[in-house]
Amino acid sequence: MLDIPVLYSFRRCPYCLRAHMALKYAGLEIILREVELSDLPPEVLAVSPHATVPSLVISDDEYMDESWDIVKWAVQQHDPENWLGENNEYLQEAEMLIEINDYSFKEDLDHYKYADRYPEHPVEYYRQRCEEFLEELTELLQQNKFLIADHITIADIAIFPFI
């Protein structure tokens, strides 16, 4: 029987940072368990089909292993500064940014950081692809104080650890 949710995390993982920040923001009590990616405990393997972190075990039969799902769940539990907006008004736009961030930008960023592993293109190519998303974020910040509003939203917290 699990009384307090357990977050399995890796200290340098931006996905884990995102999940942990949202859980803290929501004021949810959790047990934080730092793991080594090369030696994931059986508890993580039991709840994460892809053997990834973050993994949040909420109860014996409820768990999540996607950081964006953890963020949304946490903020839906308690949203003291209205990160979701009235009637979740910021969620759709945040979802679009997260889609770009988590897939194309993260892949491009990894290719840039570890360009020697990806010799198909020169490092400048990967950098330029990263810059395209950063330019999009810059344009958004020219319209508002934060990415999609004049106050922090769920989009800001979800993208921040990657930048």
XYZ file of C-alpha atoms in Angstrom:
163
model
C 0.000 0.000 0.000
C 1.471 3.313 -1.125
C 0.641 6.366 1.022
C 2.816 8.979 -0.677
C 3.545 9.051 -4.429
C 7.090 8.130 -5.441
C 8.911 9.972 -8.211
C 11.783 8.034 -9.739
C 14.114 10.571 -11.257
C 17.554 11.197 -12.710
C 19.239 14.400 -11.599
C 20.330 15.763 -15.002
C 17.281 14.752 -17.016
C 15.210 17.724 -18.254
C 12.093 15.548 -18.347
C 12.613 14.675 -14.686
C 13.253 18.313 -13.776
C 10.014 19.285 -15.484
C 8.005 16.678 -13.596
C 9.615 17.488 -10.244
C 9.041 21.245 -10.639
C 5.350 20.716 -11.401
C 4.890 18.398 -8.429
C 6.590 20.930 -6.139
C 4.550 23.797 -7.569
C 1.338 21.874 -6.936
C 2.440 21.337 -3.338
C 2.129 17.585 -3.643
C 4.015 15.504 -1.148
C 6.208 12.975 -2.911
C 9.091 10.692 -2.156
C 11.925 11.497 -4.551
C 14.092 8.554 -5.508
C 17.130 9.374 -7.609
C 18.168 6.467 -9.813
C 21.047 5.583 -12.074
C 19.930 5.119 -15.652
C 22.291 2.200 -16.086
C 20.801 0.425 -13.067
C 17.071 1.093 -12.889
C 15.404 -0.506 -9.876
C 12.757 -3.196 -10.423
C 10.087 -0.748 -9.203
C 10.724 1.492 -12.228
C 10.843 -1.417 -14.637
C 7.499 -2.630 -13.269
C 5.700 0.632 -14.079
C 7.586 2.008 -17.072
C 7.115 0.005 -20.269
C 10.043 1.876 -21.838
C 12.239 1.679 -18.720
C 12.504 5.446 -18.480
C 12.395 8.198 -15.913
C 10.629 10.121 -14.678
C 8.209 7.540 -13.399
C 5.603 8.573 -10.866
C 3.955 5.857 -8.812
C 0.800 7.390 -7.379
C -0.742 4.250 -5.902
C -0.463 0.504 -6.240
C -2.456 0.623 -9.462
C -1.824 4.146 -10.780
C 1.418 5.372 -12.306
C 2.784 7.590 -15.065
C 6.013 7.406 -16.997
C 5.709 10.441 -19.275
C 6.894 13.765 -17.875
C 4.267 15.838 -19.675
C 1.522 13.614 -18.249
C 3.017 14.068 -14.780
C 3.108 17.848 -15.228
C -0.517 18.004 -16.343
C -1.647 15.675 -13.553
C 0.195 17.667 -10.886
C -1.146 21.031 -12.036
C -4.665 19.625 -12.281
C -4.380 18.579 -8.622
C -3.533 22.099 -7.471
C -2.847 25.178 -9.601
C -2.330 28.108 -7.199
C -0.990 30.556 -9.810
C -3.333 29.490 -12.613
C -0.731 27.924 -14.905
C -3.490 26.207 -16.885
C -5.562 29.378 -17.259
C -9.304 29.687 -16.994
C -10.935 26.497 -18.271
C -7.479 25.171 -19.259
C -7.121 27.948 -21.845
C -3.315 27.608 -22.035
C -3.240 23.847 -22.402
C -3.757 23.547 -26.163
C -1.062 26.076 -27.063
C 1.255 24.510 -24.489
C 0.632 21.071 -26.002
C 1.766 22.332 -29.423
C 4.980 23.805 -28.006
C 5.693 20.668 -25.993
C 5.239 18.527 -29.102
C 7.935 20.528 -30.907
C 10.176 20.734 -27.837
C 9.995 17.094 -26.842
C 10.445 15.605 -30.259
C 12.122 17.670 -32.948
C 13.967 20.189 -30.718
C 15.180 17.565 -28.211
C 16.396 15.330 -31.015
C 18.161 18.227 -32.707
C 19.644 19.311 -29.383
C 21.021 15.837 -28.716
C 22.446 15.679 -32.223
C 24.102 19.064 -31.655
C 25.485 18.186 -28.218
C 26.770 14.812 -29.387
C 27.498 15.643 -33.020
C 30.351 13.139 -33.173
C 27.741 10.365 -32.772
C 25.719 11.738 -35.709
C 28.171 12.313 -38.568
C 25.397 12.462 -41.207
C 25.500 16.261 -40.941
C 28.002 18.837 -39.670
C 27.490 20.248 -36.177
C 26.405 23.583 -37.684
C 23.415 21.860 -39.280
C 22.153 20.600 -35.925
C 22.798 23.961 -34.296
C 20.811 25.752 -36.986
C 17.879 23.383 -36.463
C 17.947 24.109 -32.716
C 18.065 27.826 -33.390
C 14.811 27.632 -35.374
C 12.864 26.585 -32.276
C 14.708 29.075 -30.093
C 13.756 31.812 -32.561
C 10.119 30.722 -32.317
C 10.331 30.986 -28.520
C 11.960 34.411 -28.826
C 9.092 35.610 -31.011
C 6.604 34.405 -28.403
C 8.521 36.247 -25.693
C 8.340 39.439 -27.726
C 4.537 39.189 -27.586
C 4.244 38.329 -23.860
C 6.370 38.338 -20.716
C 6.279 34.537 -20.794
C 5.765 32.070 -23.647
C 1.982 32.261 -24.028
C 0.816 34.845 -21.481
C 2.032 37.714 -19.344
C 2.456 35.329 -16.429
C 4.061 31.937 -16.088
C 2.044 29.050 -17.519
C 2.371 25.319 -17.840
C 4.248 25.857 -21.125
C 7.057 27.797 -19.445
C 7.707 25.195 -16.791
C 7.610 22.358 -19.307
C 10.121 23.928 -21.711
C 12.458 25.689 -19.284
C 14.616 22.647 -18.354
C 15.554 22.109 -21.993
C 16.785 25.622 -22.732
